[in-house]
Amino acid sequence: GQNIDQPTEMTATEGAIVQINCTYQTSGFNGLFWYQQHAGEAPTFLSYNVLDGLEEKGRFSSFLSRSKGYSYLLLKELQMKDSASYLCAPRKGAGSYQLTFGKGTKLSVIP
Amino acid sequence: DVKVTQSSRYLVKRTGEKVFLECVQDMDHENMFWYRQDPGLGLRLIYFSYDVKMKEKGDIPEGYSVSREKKERFSLILESASTNQTSMYLCASSLGLGQAHNQPQHFGDGTRLSIL
């Protein structure tokens, strides 16, 4: 099975940097996705990691350490519109189409 | 841009009714998925399909069935709706794993279903 752990809630200030951590346990790693979900809306894709290291995409970066079962999402220059839930979702295993979603981290950006 | 369209944004049904939720995608994706999302429980996979007429159970298939007669359409069926099936239902689609390893699942806007 899969165990995914991420903080339930975080608060950060506009313009700051925030790091959202995710730890996971999978039987055979095959990639990890991060999604953003605004309240009442569908999740939208943010980033993907399959190899160790940092993937940068504008203000958003995601890091992966496969040996530690650990990933984080880094958001820089926070804006009010970044207030949303952030979902960590590793693939279920080698050759699997399925994702298992964490319960999400609700980020509140305050002025 | 990928478009995943769910037939209803809001739906209210009665206990015991047979309920159909429809999902259509326009990007010729092989894989389609149905999730439900509940506060404190996150997104949970009900069923998925990797090809026409093919289906596999997800983590919580009980009380649900699915149909995929055409590649672009994936239907979720609540055989006899119960109040504990009140939830937000999300459909998603993606390319087949062999084609594009890093391709994400794309989600529809969701159907908020209330069973009274």
JSON list of C-alpha atoms in Angstrom, two decimals:
[
{"chain": "A", "resi": 1, "resn": "GLY", "atom": "CA", "xyz": [0.00, 0.00, 0.00]},
{"chain": "A", "resi": 2, "resn": "GLN", "atom": "CA", "xyz": [0.95, 3.66, 0.03]},
{"chain": "A", "resi": 3, "resn": "ASN", "atom": "CA", "xyz": [1.31, 6.05, 2.93]},
{"chain": "A", "resi": 4, "resn": "ILE", "atom": "CA", "xyz": [1.49, 9.71, 2.02]},
{"chain": "A", "resi": 5, "resn": "ASP", "atom": "CA", "xyz": [2.09, 12.34, 4.65]},
{"chain": "A", "resi": 6, "resn": "GLN", "atom": "CA", "xyz": [1.90, 16.10, 4.17]},
{"chain": "A", "resi": 7, "resn": "PRO", "atom": "CA", "xyz": [1.02, 18.91, 6.59]},
{"chain": "A", "resi": 8, "resn": "THR", "atom": "CA", "xyz": [-2.67, 19.71, 6.80]},
{"chain": "A", "resi": 9, "resn": "GLU", "atom": "CA", "xyz": [-2.37, 23.49, 6.80]},
{"chain": "A", "resi": 10, "resn": "MET", "atom": "CA", "xyz": [0.27, 26.19, 6.37]},
{"chain": "A", "resi": 11, "resn": "THR", "atom": "CA", "xyz": [0.21, 29.97, 6.45]},
{"chain": "A", "resi": 12, "resn": "ALA", "atom": "CA", "xyz": [2.72, 32.26, 4.78]},
{"chain": "A", "resi": 13, "resn": "THR", "atom": "CA", "xyz": [3.07, 35.93, 3.94]},
{"chain": "A", "resi": 14, "resn": "GLU", "atom": "CA", "xyz": [2.72, 37.49, 0.53]},
{"chain": "A", "resi": 15, "resn": "GLY", "atom": "CA", "xyz": [6.13, 37.77, -1.15]},
{"chain": "A", "resi": 16, "resn": "ALA", "atom": "CA", "xyz": [7.71, 35.09, 1.03]},
{"chain": "A", "resi": 17, "resn": "ILE", "atom": "CA", "xyz": [8.91, 31.56, 0.21]},
{"chain": "A", "resi": 18, "resn": "VAL", "atom": "CA", "xyz": [7.14, 28.45, 1.48]},
{"chain": "A", "resi": 19, "resn": "GLN", "atom": "CA", "xyz": [8.12, 24.78, 1.35]},
{"chain": "A", "resi": 20, "resn": "ILE", "atom": "CA", "xyz": [5.46, 22.07, 1.46]},
{"chain": "A", "resi": 21, "resn": "ASN", "atom": "CA", "xyz": [6.85, 18.66, 2.37]},
{"chain": "A", "resi": 22, "resn": "CYS", "atom": "CA", "xyz": [5.58, 15.25, 1.40]},
{"chain": "A", "resi": 23, "resn": "THR", "atom": "CA", "xyz": [6.80, 11.84, 2.55]},
{"chain": "A", "resi": 24, "resn": "TYR", "atom": "CA", "xyz": [5.58, 8.67, 0.93]},
{"chain": "A", "resi": 25, "resn": "GLN", "atom": "CA", "xyz": [6.00, 4.92, 1.00]},
{"chain": "A", "resi": 26, "resn": "THR", "atom": "CA", "xyz": [5.45, 3.01, -2.22]},
{"chain": "A", "resi": 27, "resn": "SER", "atom": "CA", "xyz": [6.17, -0.49, -3.45]},
{"chain": "A", "resi": 28, "resn": "GLY", "atom": "CA", "xyz": [8.22, 0.50, -6.50]},
{"chain": "A", "resi": 29, "resn": "PHE", "atom": "CA", "xyz": [8.61, 4.20, -7.27]},
{"chain": "A", "resi": 30, "resn": "ASN", "atom": "CA", "xyz": [7.54, 5.46, -10.67]},
{"chain": "A", "resi": 31, "resn": "GLY", "atom": "CA", "xyz": [7.23, 9.24, -10.49]},
{"chain": "A", "resi": 32, "resn": "LEU", "atom": "CA", "xyz": [5.55, 11.83, -8.29]},
{"chain": "A", "resi": 33, "resn": "PHE", "atom": "CA", "xyz": [3.20, 14.67, -9.23]},
{"chain": "A", "resi": 34, "resn": "TRP", "atom": "CA", "xyz": [2.22, 17.88, -7.48]},
{"chain": "A", "resi": 35, "resn": "TYR", "atom": "CA", "xyz": [-1.19, 19.42, -8.08]},
{"chain": "A", "resi": 36, "resn": "GLN", "atom": "CA", "xyz": [-2.76, 22.72, -7.05]},
{"chain": "A", "resi": 37, "resn": "GLN", "atom": "CA", "xyz": [-6.45, 22.85, -6.17]},
{"chain": "A", "resi": 38, "resn": "HIS", "atom": "CA", "xyz": [-8.31, 26.07, -5.48]},
{"chain": "A", "resi": 39, "resn": "ALA", "atom": "CA", "xyz": [-11.45, 25.75, -3.35]},
{"chain": "A", "resi": 40, "resn": "GLY", "atom": "CA", "xyz": [-14.35, 24.39, -5.38]},
{"chain": "A", "resi": 41, "resn": "GLU", "atom": "CA", "xyz": [-12.22, 23.80, -8.46]},
{"chain": "A", "resi": 42, "resn": "ALA", "atom": "CA", "xyz": [-10.48, 20.87, -10.15]},
{"chain": "A", "resi": 43, "resn": "PRO", "atom": "CA", "xyz": [-6.86, 19.98, -9.35]},
{"chain": "A", "resi": 44, "resn": "THR", "atom": "CA", "xyz": [-4.41, 21.34, -11.89]},
{"chain": "A", "resi": 45, "resn": "PHE", "atom": "CA", "xyz": [-0.98, 19.90, -12.63]},
{"chain": "A", "resi": 46, "resn": "LEU", "atom": "CA", "xyz": [2.05, 21.77, -11.27]},
{"chain": "A", "resi": 47, "resn": "SER", "atom": "CA", "xyz": [5.12, 19.56, -11.53]},
{"chain": "A", "resi": 48, "resn": "TYR", "atom": "CA", "xyz": [6.52, 16.07, -11.99]},
{"chain": "A", "resi": 49, "resn": "ASN", "atom": "CA", "xyz": [9.64, 14.37, -10.60]},
{"chain": "A", "resi": 50, "resn": "VAL", "atom": "CA", "xyz": [10.94, 10.94, -11.41]},
{"chain": "A", "resi": 51, "resn": "LEU", "atom": "CA", "xyz": [14.68, 11.41, -10.80]},
{"chain": "A", "resi": 52, "resn": "ASP", "atom": "CA", "xyz": [16.35, 12.81, -7.70]},
{"chain": "A", "resi": 53, "resn": "GLY", "atom": "CA", "xyz": [16.87, 16.53, -7.63]},
{"chain": "A", "resi": 54, "resn": "LEU", "atom": "CA", "xyz": [15.15, 19.80, -8.25]},
{"chain": "A", "resi": 55, "resn": "GLU", "atom": "CA", "xyz": [12.76, 20.64, -11.09]},
{"chain": "A", "resi": 56, "resn": "GLU", "atom": "CA", "xyz": [12.19, 24.36, -11.53]},
{"chain": "A", "resi": 57, "resn": "LYS", "atom": "CA", "xyz": [9.21, 25.95, -13.22]},
{"chain": "A", "resi": 58, "resn": "GLY", "atom": "CA", "xyz": [9.06, 29.68, -12.74]},
{"chain": "A", "resi": 59, "resn": "ARG", "atom": "CA", "xyz": [8.03, 30.51, -9.17]},
{"chain": "A", "resi": 60, "resn": "PHE", "atom": "CA", "xyz": [7.40, 26.84, -8.40]},
{"chain": "A", "resi": 61, "resn": "SER", "atom": "CA", "xyz": [10.04, 24.14, -7.87]},
{"chain": "A", "resi": 62, "resn": "SER", "atom": "CA", "xyz": [9.75, 20.55, -6.77]},
{"chain": "A", "resi": 63, "resn": "PHE", "atom": "CA", "xyz": [12.42, 18.34, -5.22]},
{"chain": "A", "resi": 64, "resn": "LEU", "atom": "CA", "xyz": [12.64, 14.59, -4.96]},
{"chain": "A", "resi": 65, "resn": "SER", "atom": "CA", "xyz": [14.77, 12.16, -2.95]},
{"chain": "A", "resi": 66, "resn": "ARG", "atom": "CA", "xyz": [13.81, 8.61, -3.86]},
{"chain": "A", "resi": 67, "resn": "SER", "atom": "CA", "xyz": [16.03, 6.99, -1.23]},
{"chain": "A", "resi": 68, "resn": "LYS", "atom": "CA", "xyz": [14.31, 9.01, 1.51]},
{"chain": "A", "resi": 69, "resn": "GLY", "atom": "CA", "xyz": [10.78, 8.78, 0.07]},
{"chain": "A", "resi": 70, "resn": "TYR", "atom": "CA", "xyz": [10.61, 12.55, 0.26]},
{"chain": "A", "resi": 71, "resn": "SER", "atom": "CA", "xyz": [9.51, 15.40, -1.95]},
{"chain": "A", "resi": 72, "resn": "TYR", "atom": "CA", "xyz": [8.83, 19.07, -1.44]},
{"chain": "A", "resi": 73, "resn": "LEU", "atom": "CA", "xyz": [7.15, 21.83, -3.37]},
{"chain": "A", "resi": 74, "resn": "LEU", "atom": "CA", "xyz": [8.78, 25.25, -3.10]},
{"chain": "A", "resi": 75, "resn": "LEU", "atom": "CA", "xyz": [6.75, 28.36, -3.87]},
{"chain": "A", "resi": 76, "resn": "LYS", "atom": "CA", "xyz": [8.65, 31.64, -4.21]},
{"chain": "A", "resi": 77, "resn": "GLU", "atom": "CA", "xyz": [7.41, 35.24, -4.26]},
{"chain": "A", "resi": 78, "resn": "LEU", "atom": "CA", "xyz": [4.08, 34.16, -2.88]},
{"chain": "A", "resi": 79, "resn": "GLN", "atom": "CA", "xyz": [0.98, 35.83, -4.24]},
{"chain": "A", "resi": 80, "resn": "MET", "atom": "CA", "xyz": [-2.52, 35.90, -2.78]},
{"chain": "A", "resi": 81, "resn": "LYS", "atom": "CA", "xyz": [-3.73, 33.70, -5.65]},
{"chain": "A", "resi": 82, "resn": "ASP", "atom": "CA", "xyz": [-1.42, 30.93, -4.41]},
{"chain": "A", "resi": 83, "resn": "SER", "atom": "CA", "xyz": [-3.86, 30.32, -1.55]},
{"chain": "A", "resi": 84, "resn": "ALA", "atom": "CA", "xyz": [-5.01, 26.80, -2.40]},
{"chain": "A", "resi": 85, "resn": "SER", "atom": "CA", "xyz": [-4.54, 23.16, -1.47]},
{"chain": "A", "resi": 86, "resn": "TYR", "atom": "CA", "xyz": [-1.43, 21.41, -2.75]},
{"chain": "A", "resi": 87, "resn": "LEU", "atom": "CA", "xyz": [-1.64, 17.69, -3.39]},
{"chain": "A", "resi": 88, "resn": "CYS", "atom": "CA", "xyz": [1.29, 15.29, -3.47]},
{"chain": "A", "resi": 89, "resn": "ALA", "atom": "CA", "xyz": [0.62, 12.25, -5.67]},
{"chain": "A", "resi": 90, "resn": "PRO", "atom": "CA", "xyz": [3.13, 9.46, -6.27]},
{"chain": "A", "resi": 91, "resn": "ARG", "atom": "CA", "xyz": [2.37, 6.78, -8.84]},
{"chain": "A", "resi": 92, "resn": "LYS", "atom": "CA", "xyz": [1.25, 3.55, -7.27]},
{"chain": "A", "resi": 93, "resn": "GLY", "atom": "CA", "xyz": [4.20, 1.58, -8.53]},
{"chain": "A", "resi": 94, "resn": "ALA", "atom": "CA", "xyz": [6.24, 0.53, -11.50]},
{"chain": "A", "resi": 95, "resn": "GLY", "atom": "CA", "xyz": [4.06, 0.21, -14.57]},
{"chain": "A", "resi": 96, "resn": "SER", "atom": "CA", "xyz": [1.01, 1.67, -12.83]},
{"chain": "A", "resi": 97, "resn": "TYR", "atom": "CA", "xyz": [-1.29, 4.29, -14.32]},
{"chain": "A", "resi": 98, "resn": "GLN", "atom": "CA", "xyz": [-2.71, 5.09, -10.94]},
{"chain": "A", "resi": 99, "resn": "LEU", "atom": "CA", "xyz": [-1.84, 7.93, -8.61]},
{"chain": "A", "resi": 100, "resn": "THR", "atom": "CA", "xyz": [-2.38, 7.92, -4.89]},
{"chain": "A", "resi": 101, "resn": "PHE", "atom": "CA", "xyz": [-3.16, 11.38, -3.61]},
{"chain": "A", "resi": 102, "resn": "GLY", "atom": "CA", "xyz": [-2.14, 12.79, -0.27]},
{"chain": "A", "resi": 103, "resn": "LYS", "atom": "CA", "xyz": [-4.85, 14.59, 1.69]},
{"chain": "A", "resi": 104, "resn": "GLY", "atom": "CA", "xyz": [-3.40, 17.91, 0.64]},
{"chain": "A", "resi": 105, "resn": "THR", "atom": "CA", "xyz": [-1.86, 20.91, 2.33]},
{"chain": "A", "resi": 106, "resn": "LYS", "atom": "CA", "xyz": [-4.09, 23.96, 2.57]},
{"chain": "A", "resi": 107, "resn": "LEU", "atom": "CA", "xyz": [-1.91, 27.03, 2.10]},
{"chain": "A", "resi": 108, "resn": "SER", "atom": "CA", "xyz": [-3.18, 30.43, 3.18]},
{"chain": "A", "resi": 109, "resn": "VAL", "atom": "CA", "xyz": [-1.27, 33.46, 1.93]},
{"chain": "A", "resi": 110, "resn": "ILE", "atom": "CA", "xyz": [-1.77, 36.54, 4.08]},
{"chain": "A", "resi": 111, "resn": "PRO", "atom": "CA", "xyz": [-0.92, 40.17, 3.27]},
{"chain": "B", "resi": 1, "resn": "ASP", "atom": "CA", "xyz": [-5.43, 22.25, -24.22]},
{"chain": "B", "resi": 2, "resn": "VAL", "atom": "CA", "xyz": [-6.93, 19.10, -22.75]},
{"chain": "B", "resi": 3, "resn": "LYS", "atom": "CA", "xyz": [-10.61, 19.35, -22.04]},
{"chain": "B", "resi": 4, "resn": "VAL", "atom": "CA", "xyz": [-12.34, 17.00, -19.63]},
{"chain": "B", "resi": 5, "resn": "THR", "atom": "CA", "xyz": [-16.05, 17.73, -19.39]},
{"chain": "B", "resi": 6, "resn": "GLN", "atom": "CA", "xyz": [-18.38, 16.40, -16.73]},
{"chain": "B", "resi": 7, "resn": "SER", "atom": "CA", "xyz": [-22.05, 16.48, -17.58]},
{"chain": "B", "resi": 8, "resn": "SER", "atom": "CA", "xyz": [-23.31, 18.17, -14.42]},
{"chain": "B", "resi": 9, "resn": "ARG", "atom": "CA", "xyz": [-21.80, 20.60, -11.95]},
{"chain": "B", "resi": 10, "resn": "TYR", "atom": "CA", "xyz": [-24.44, 19.95, -9.30]},
{"chain": "B", "resi": 11, "resn": "LEU", "atom": "CA", "xyz": [-26.82, 17.03, -8.96]},
{"chain": "B", "resi": 12, "resn": "VAL", "atom": "CA", "xyz": [-29.42, 16.10, -6.35]},
{"chain": "B", "resi": 13, "resn": "LYS", "atom": "CA", "xyz": [-30.84, 12.59, -6.26]},
{"chain": "B", "resi": 14, "resn": "ARG", "atom": "CA", "xyz": [-32.85, 10.45, -3.87]},
{"chain": "B", "resi": 15, "resn": "THR", "atom": "CA", "xyz": [-31.80, 7.36, -1.93]},
{"chain": "B", "resi": 16, "resn": "GLY", "atom": "CA", "xyz": [-32.22, 4.21, -4.00]},
{"chain": "B", "resi": 17, "resn": "GLU", "atom": "CA", "xyz": [-32.10, 5.94, -7.38]},
{"chain": "B", "resi": 18, "resn": "LYS", "atom": "CA", "xyz": [-29.73, 4.79, -10.13]},
{"chain": "B", "resi": 19, "resn": "VAL", "atom": "CA", "xyz": [-27.41, 7.69, -10.89]},
{"chain": "B", "resi": 20, "resn": "PHE", "atom": "CA", "xyz": [-25.25, 8.23, -13.96]},
{"chain": "B", "resi": 21, "resn": "LEU", "atom": "CA", "xyz": [-22.30, 10.62, -14.02]},
{"chain": "B", "resi": 22, "resn": "GLU", "atom": "CA", "xyz": [-20.83, 11.26, -17.44]},
{"chain": "B", "resi": 23, "resn": "CYS", "atom": "CA", "xyz": [-17.35, 12.34, -18.42]},
{"chain": "B", "resi": 24, "resn": "VAL", "atom": "CA", "xyz": [-15.99, 13.15, -21.88]},
{"chain": "B", "resi": 25, "resn": "GLN", "atom": "CA", "xyz": [-12.41, 14.01, -22.89]},
{"chain": "B", "resi": 26, "resn": "ASP", "atom": "CA", "xyz": [-11.32, 15.41, -26.23]},
{"chain": "B", "resi": 27, "resn": "MET", "atom": "CA", "xyz": [-7.61, 14.50, -26.30]},
{"chain": "B", "resi": 28, "resn": "ASP", "atom": "CA", "xyz": [-7.77, 10.84, -27.36]},
{"chain": "B", "resi": 29, "resn": "HIS", "atom": "CA", "xyz": [-6.44, 9.74, -23.97]},
{"chain": "B", "resi": 30, "resn": "GLU", "atom": "CA", "xyz": [-6.24, 6.04, -23.23]},
{"chain": "B", "resi": 31, "resn": "ASN", "atom": "CA", "xyz": [-6.73, 6.31, -19.48]},
{"chain": "B", "resi": 32, "resn": "MET", "atom": "CA", "xyz": [-9.75, 7.65, -17.67]},
{"chain": "B", "resi": 33, "resn": "PHE", "atom": "CA", "xyz": [-10.40, 7.79, -13.93]},
{"chain": "B", "resi": 34, "resn": "TRP", "atom": "CA", "xyz": [-13.21, 8.45, -11.46]},
{"chain": "B", "resi": 35, "resn": "TYR", "atom": "CA", "xyz": [-12.43, 9.84, -8.01]},
{"chain": "B", "resi": 36, "resn": "ARG", "atom": "CA", "xyz": [-14.44, 11.10, -5.12]},
{"chain": "B", "resi": 37, "resn": "GLN", "atom": "CA", "xyz": [-13.18, 13.86, -2.85]},
{"chain": "B", "resi": 38, "resn": "ASP", "atom": "CA", "xyz": [-14.35, 14.27, 0.73]},
{"chain": "B", "resi": 39, "resn": "PRO", "atom": "CA", "xyz": [-13.13, 16.68, 3.44]},
{"chain": "B", "resi": 40, "resn": "GLY", "atom": "CA", "xyz": [-10.35, 15.12, 5.48]},
{"chain": "B", "resi": 41, "resn": "LEU", "atom": "CA", "xyz": [-10.08, 12.11, 3.19]},
{"chain": "B", "resi": 42, "resn": "GLY", "atom": "CA", "xyz": [-8.66, 13.64, 0.04]},
{"chain": "B", "resi": 43, "resn": "LEU", "atom": "CA", "xyz": [-9.05, 12.23, -3.46]},
{"chain": "B", "resi": 44, "resn": "ARG", "atom": "CA", "xyz": [-9.82, 8.52, -3.58]},
{"chain": "B", "resi": 45, "resn": "LEU", "atom": "CA", "xyz": [-9.88, 6.42, -6.73]},
{"chain": "B", "resi": 46, "resn": "ILE", "atom": "CA", "xyz": [-13.15, 4.59, -7.43]},
{"chain": "B", "resi": 47, "resn": "TYR", "atom": "CA", "xyz": [-12.47, 3.00, -10.85]},
{"chain": "B", "resi": 48, "resn": "PHE", "atom": "CA", "xyz": [-10.25, 3.54, -13.82]},
{"chain": "B", "resi": 49, "resn": "SER", "atom": "CA", "xyz": [-10.11, 2.40, -17.42]},
{"chain": "B", "resi": 50, "resn": "TYR", "atom": "CA", "xyz": [-7.03, 2.02, -19.62]},
{"chain": "B", "resi": 51, "resn": "ASP", "atom": "CA", "xyz": [-8.88, 1.18, -22.82]},
{"chain": "B", "resi": 52, "resn": "VAL", "atom": "CA", "xyz": [-12.34, 0.87, -24.31]},
{"chain": "B", "resi": 53, "resn": "LYS", "atom": "CA", "xyz": [-14.41, -1.76, -22.45]},
{"chain": "B", "resi": 54, "resn": "MET", "atom": "CA", "xyz": [-11.57, -2.24, -19.94]},
{"chain": "B", "resi": 55, "resn": "LYS", "atom": "CA", "xyz": [-11.94, -1.30, -16.31]},
{"chain": "B", "resi": 56, "resn": "GLU", "atom": "CA", "xyz": [-10.15, -1.86, -13.02]},
{"chain": "B", "resi": 57, "resn": "LYS", "atom": "CA", "xyz": [-11.25, -1.29, -9.47]},
{"chain": "B", "resi": 58, "resn": "GLY", "atom": "CA", "xyz": [-9.63, 1.49, -7.52]},
{"chain": "B", "resi": 59, "resn": "ASP", "atom": "CA", "xyz": [-9.51, 1.82, -3.76]},
{"chain": "B", "resi": 60, "resn": "ILE", "atom": "CA", "xyz": [-13.24, 2.27, -3.07]},
{"chain": "B", "resi": 61, "resn": "PRO", "atom": "CA", "xyz": [-15.31, 0.57, -5.83]},
{"chain": "B", "resi": 62, "resn": "GLU", "atom": "CA", "xyz": [-18.14, -0.70, -3.61]},
{"chain": "B", "resi": 63, "resn": "GLY", "atom": "CA", "xyz": [-21.53, 0.65, -4.63]},
{"chain": "B", "resi": 64, "resn": "TYR", "atom": "CA", "xyz": [-20.26, 1.87, -8.00]},
{"chain": "B", "resi": 65, "resn": "SER", "atom": "CA", "xyz": [-19.84, 0.54, -11.51]},
{"chain": "B", "resi": 66, "resn": "VAL", "atom": "CA", "xyz": [-18.43, 2.08, -14.69]},
{"chain": "B", "resi": 67, "resn": "SER", "atom": "CA", "xyz": [-18.86, 1.89, -18.42]},
{"chain": "B", "resi": 68, "resn": "ARG", "atom": "CA", "xyz": [-16.48, 2.75, -21.23]},
{"chain": "B", "resi": 69, "resn": "GLU", "atom": "CA", "xyz": [-18.04, 1.99, -24.59]},
{"chain": "B", "resi": 70, "resn": "LYS", "atom": "CA", "xyz": [-16.14, 4.72, -26.47]},
{"chain": "B", "resi": 71, "resn": "LYS", "atom": "CA", "xyz": [-12.62, 5.99, -25.93]},
{"chain": "B", "resi": 72, "resn": "GLU", "atom": "CA", "xyz": [-13.69, 9.55, -25.13]},
{"chain": "B", "resi": 73, "resn": "ARG", "atom": "CA", "xyz": [-16.46, 8.72, -22.65]},
{"chain": "B", "resi": 74, "resn": "PHE", "atom": "CA", "xyz": [-16.32, 7.20, -19.17]},
{"chain": "B", "resi": 75, "resn": "SER", "atom": "CA", "xyz": [-19.48, 6.84, -17.10]},
{"chain": "B", "resi": 76, "resn": "LEU", "atom": "CA", "xyz": [-19.78, 6.30, -13.37]},
{"chain": "B", "resi": 77, "resn": "ILE", "atom": "CA", "xyz": [-22.93, 4.55, -12.17]},
{"chain": "B", "resi": 78, "resn": "LEU", "atom": "CA", "xyz": [-24.31, 4.49, -8.67]},
{"chain": "B", "resi": 79, "resn": "GLU", "atom": "CA", "xyz": [-26.49, 1.38, -8.79]},
{"chain": "B", "resi": 80, "resn": "SER", "atom": "CA", "xyz": [-28.65, 2.34, -5.80]},
{"chain": "B", "resi": 81, "resn": "ALA", "atom": "CA", "xyz": [-27.65, 5.70, -4.38]},
{"chain": "B", "resi": 82, "resn": "SER", "atom": "CA", "xyz": [-27.13, 6.03, -0.65]},
{"chain": "B", "resi": 83, "resn": "THR", "atom": "CA", "xyz": [-26.56, 9.09, 1.53]},
{"chain": "B", "resi": 84, "resn": "ASN", "atom": "CA", "xyz": [-22.91, 8.11, 2.14]},
{"chain": "B", "resi": 85, "resn": "GLN", "atom": "CA", "xyz": [-22.29, 8.63, -1.57]},
{"chain": "B", "resi": 86, "resn": "THR", "atom": "CA", "xyz": [-22.89, 12.36, -1.22]},
{"chain": "B", "resi": 87, "resn": "SER", "atom": "CA", "xyz": [-19.59, 13.77, -2.38]},
{"chain": "B", "resi": 88, "resn": "MET", "atom": "CA", "xyz": [-17.65, 15.68, -5.02]},
{"chain": "B", "resi": 89, "resn": "TYR", "atom": "CA", "xyz": [-16.92, 13.39, -7.97]},
{"chain": "B", "resi": 90, "resn": "LEU", "atom": "CA", "xyz": [-13.98, 14.14, -10.23]},
{"chain": "B", "resi": 91, "resn": "CYS", "atom": "CA", "xyz": [-13.18, 12.59, -13.58]},
{"chain": "B", "resi": 92, "resn": "ALA", "atom": "CA", "xyz": [-9.66, 12.63, -15.03]},
{"chain": "B", "resi": 93, "resn": "SER", "atom": "CA", "xyz": [-7.87, 11.40, -18.13]},
{"chain": "B", "resi": 94, "resn": "SER", "atom": "CA", "xyz": [-4.28, 10.79, -19.16]},
{"chain": "B", "resi": 95, "resn": "LEU", "atom": "CA", "xyz": [-2.14, 9.33, -21.93]},
{"chain": "B", "resi": 96, "resn": "GLY", "atom": "CA", "xyz": [-1.12, 5.69, -21.69]},
{"chain": "B", "resi": 97, "resn": "LEU", "atom": "CA", "xyz": [1.94, 5.11, -19.55]},
{"chain": "B", "resi": 98, "resn": "GLY", "atom": "CA", "xyz": [4.07, 3.76, -22.38]},
{"chain": "B", "resi": 99, "resn": "GLN", "atom": "CA", "xyz": [3.56, 6.87, -24.45]},
{"chain": "B", "resi": 100, "resn": "ALA", "atom": "CA", "xyz": [4.43, 9.67, -22.12]},
{"chain": "B", "resi": 101, "resn": "HIS", "atom": "CA", "xyz": [5.80, 8.86, -18.72]},
{"chain": "B", "resi": 102, "resn": "ASN", "atom": "CA", "xyz": [5.60, 12.38, -17.39]},
{"chain": "B", "resi": 103, "resn": "GLN", "atom": "CA", "xyz": [2.12, 13.21, -18.63]},
{"chain": "B", "resi": 104, "resn": "PRO", "atom": "CA", "xyz": [-0.24, 14.14, -15.81]},
{"chain": "B", "resi": 105, "resn": "GLN", "atom": "CA", "xyz": [-3.86, 13.35, -15.24]},
{"chain": "B", "resi": 106, "resn": "HIS", "atom": "CA", "xyz": [-6.16, 16.17, -16.36]},
{"chain": "B", "resi": 107, "resn": "PHE", "atom": "CA", "xyz": [-9.29, 16.77, -14.32]},
{"chain": "B", "resi": 108, "resn": "GLY", "atom": "CA", "xyz": [-12.82, 17.86, -15.07]},
{"chain": "B", "resi": 109, "resn": "ASP", "atom": "CA", "xyz": [-14.52, 20.54, -12.97]},
{"chain": "B", "resi": 110, "resn": "GLY", "atom": "CA", "xyz": [-16.27, 17.97, -10.81]},
{"chain": "B", "resi": 111, "resn": "THR", "atom": "CA", "xyz": [-19.86, 17.06, -10.01]},
{"chain": "B", "resi": 112, "resn": "ARG", "atom": "CA", "xyz": [-21.14, 17.85, -6.54]},
{"chain": "B", "resi": 113, "resn": "LEU", "atom": "CA", "xyz": [-23.65, 15.08, -5.90]},
{"chain": "B", "resi": 114, "resn": "SER", "atom": "CA", "xyz": [-26.12, 15.17, -3.03]},
{"chain": "B", "resi": 115, "resn": "ILE", "atom": "CA", "xyz": [-28.15, 12.11, -2.12]},
{"chain": "B", "resi": 116, "resn": "LEU", "atom": "CA", "xyz": [-31.22, 12.89, -0.04]}
]
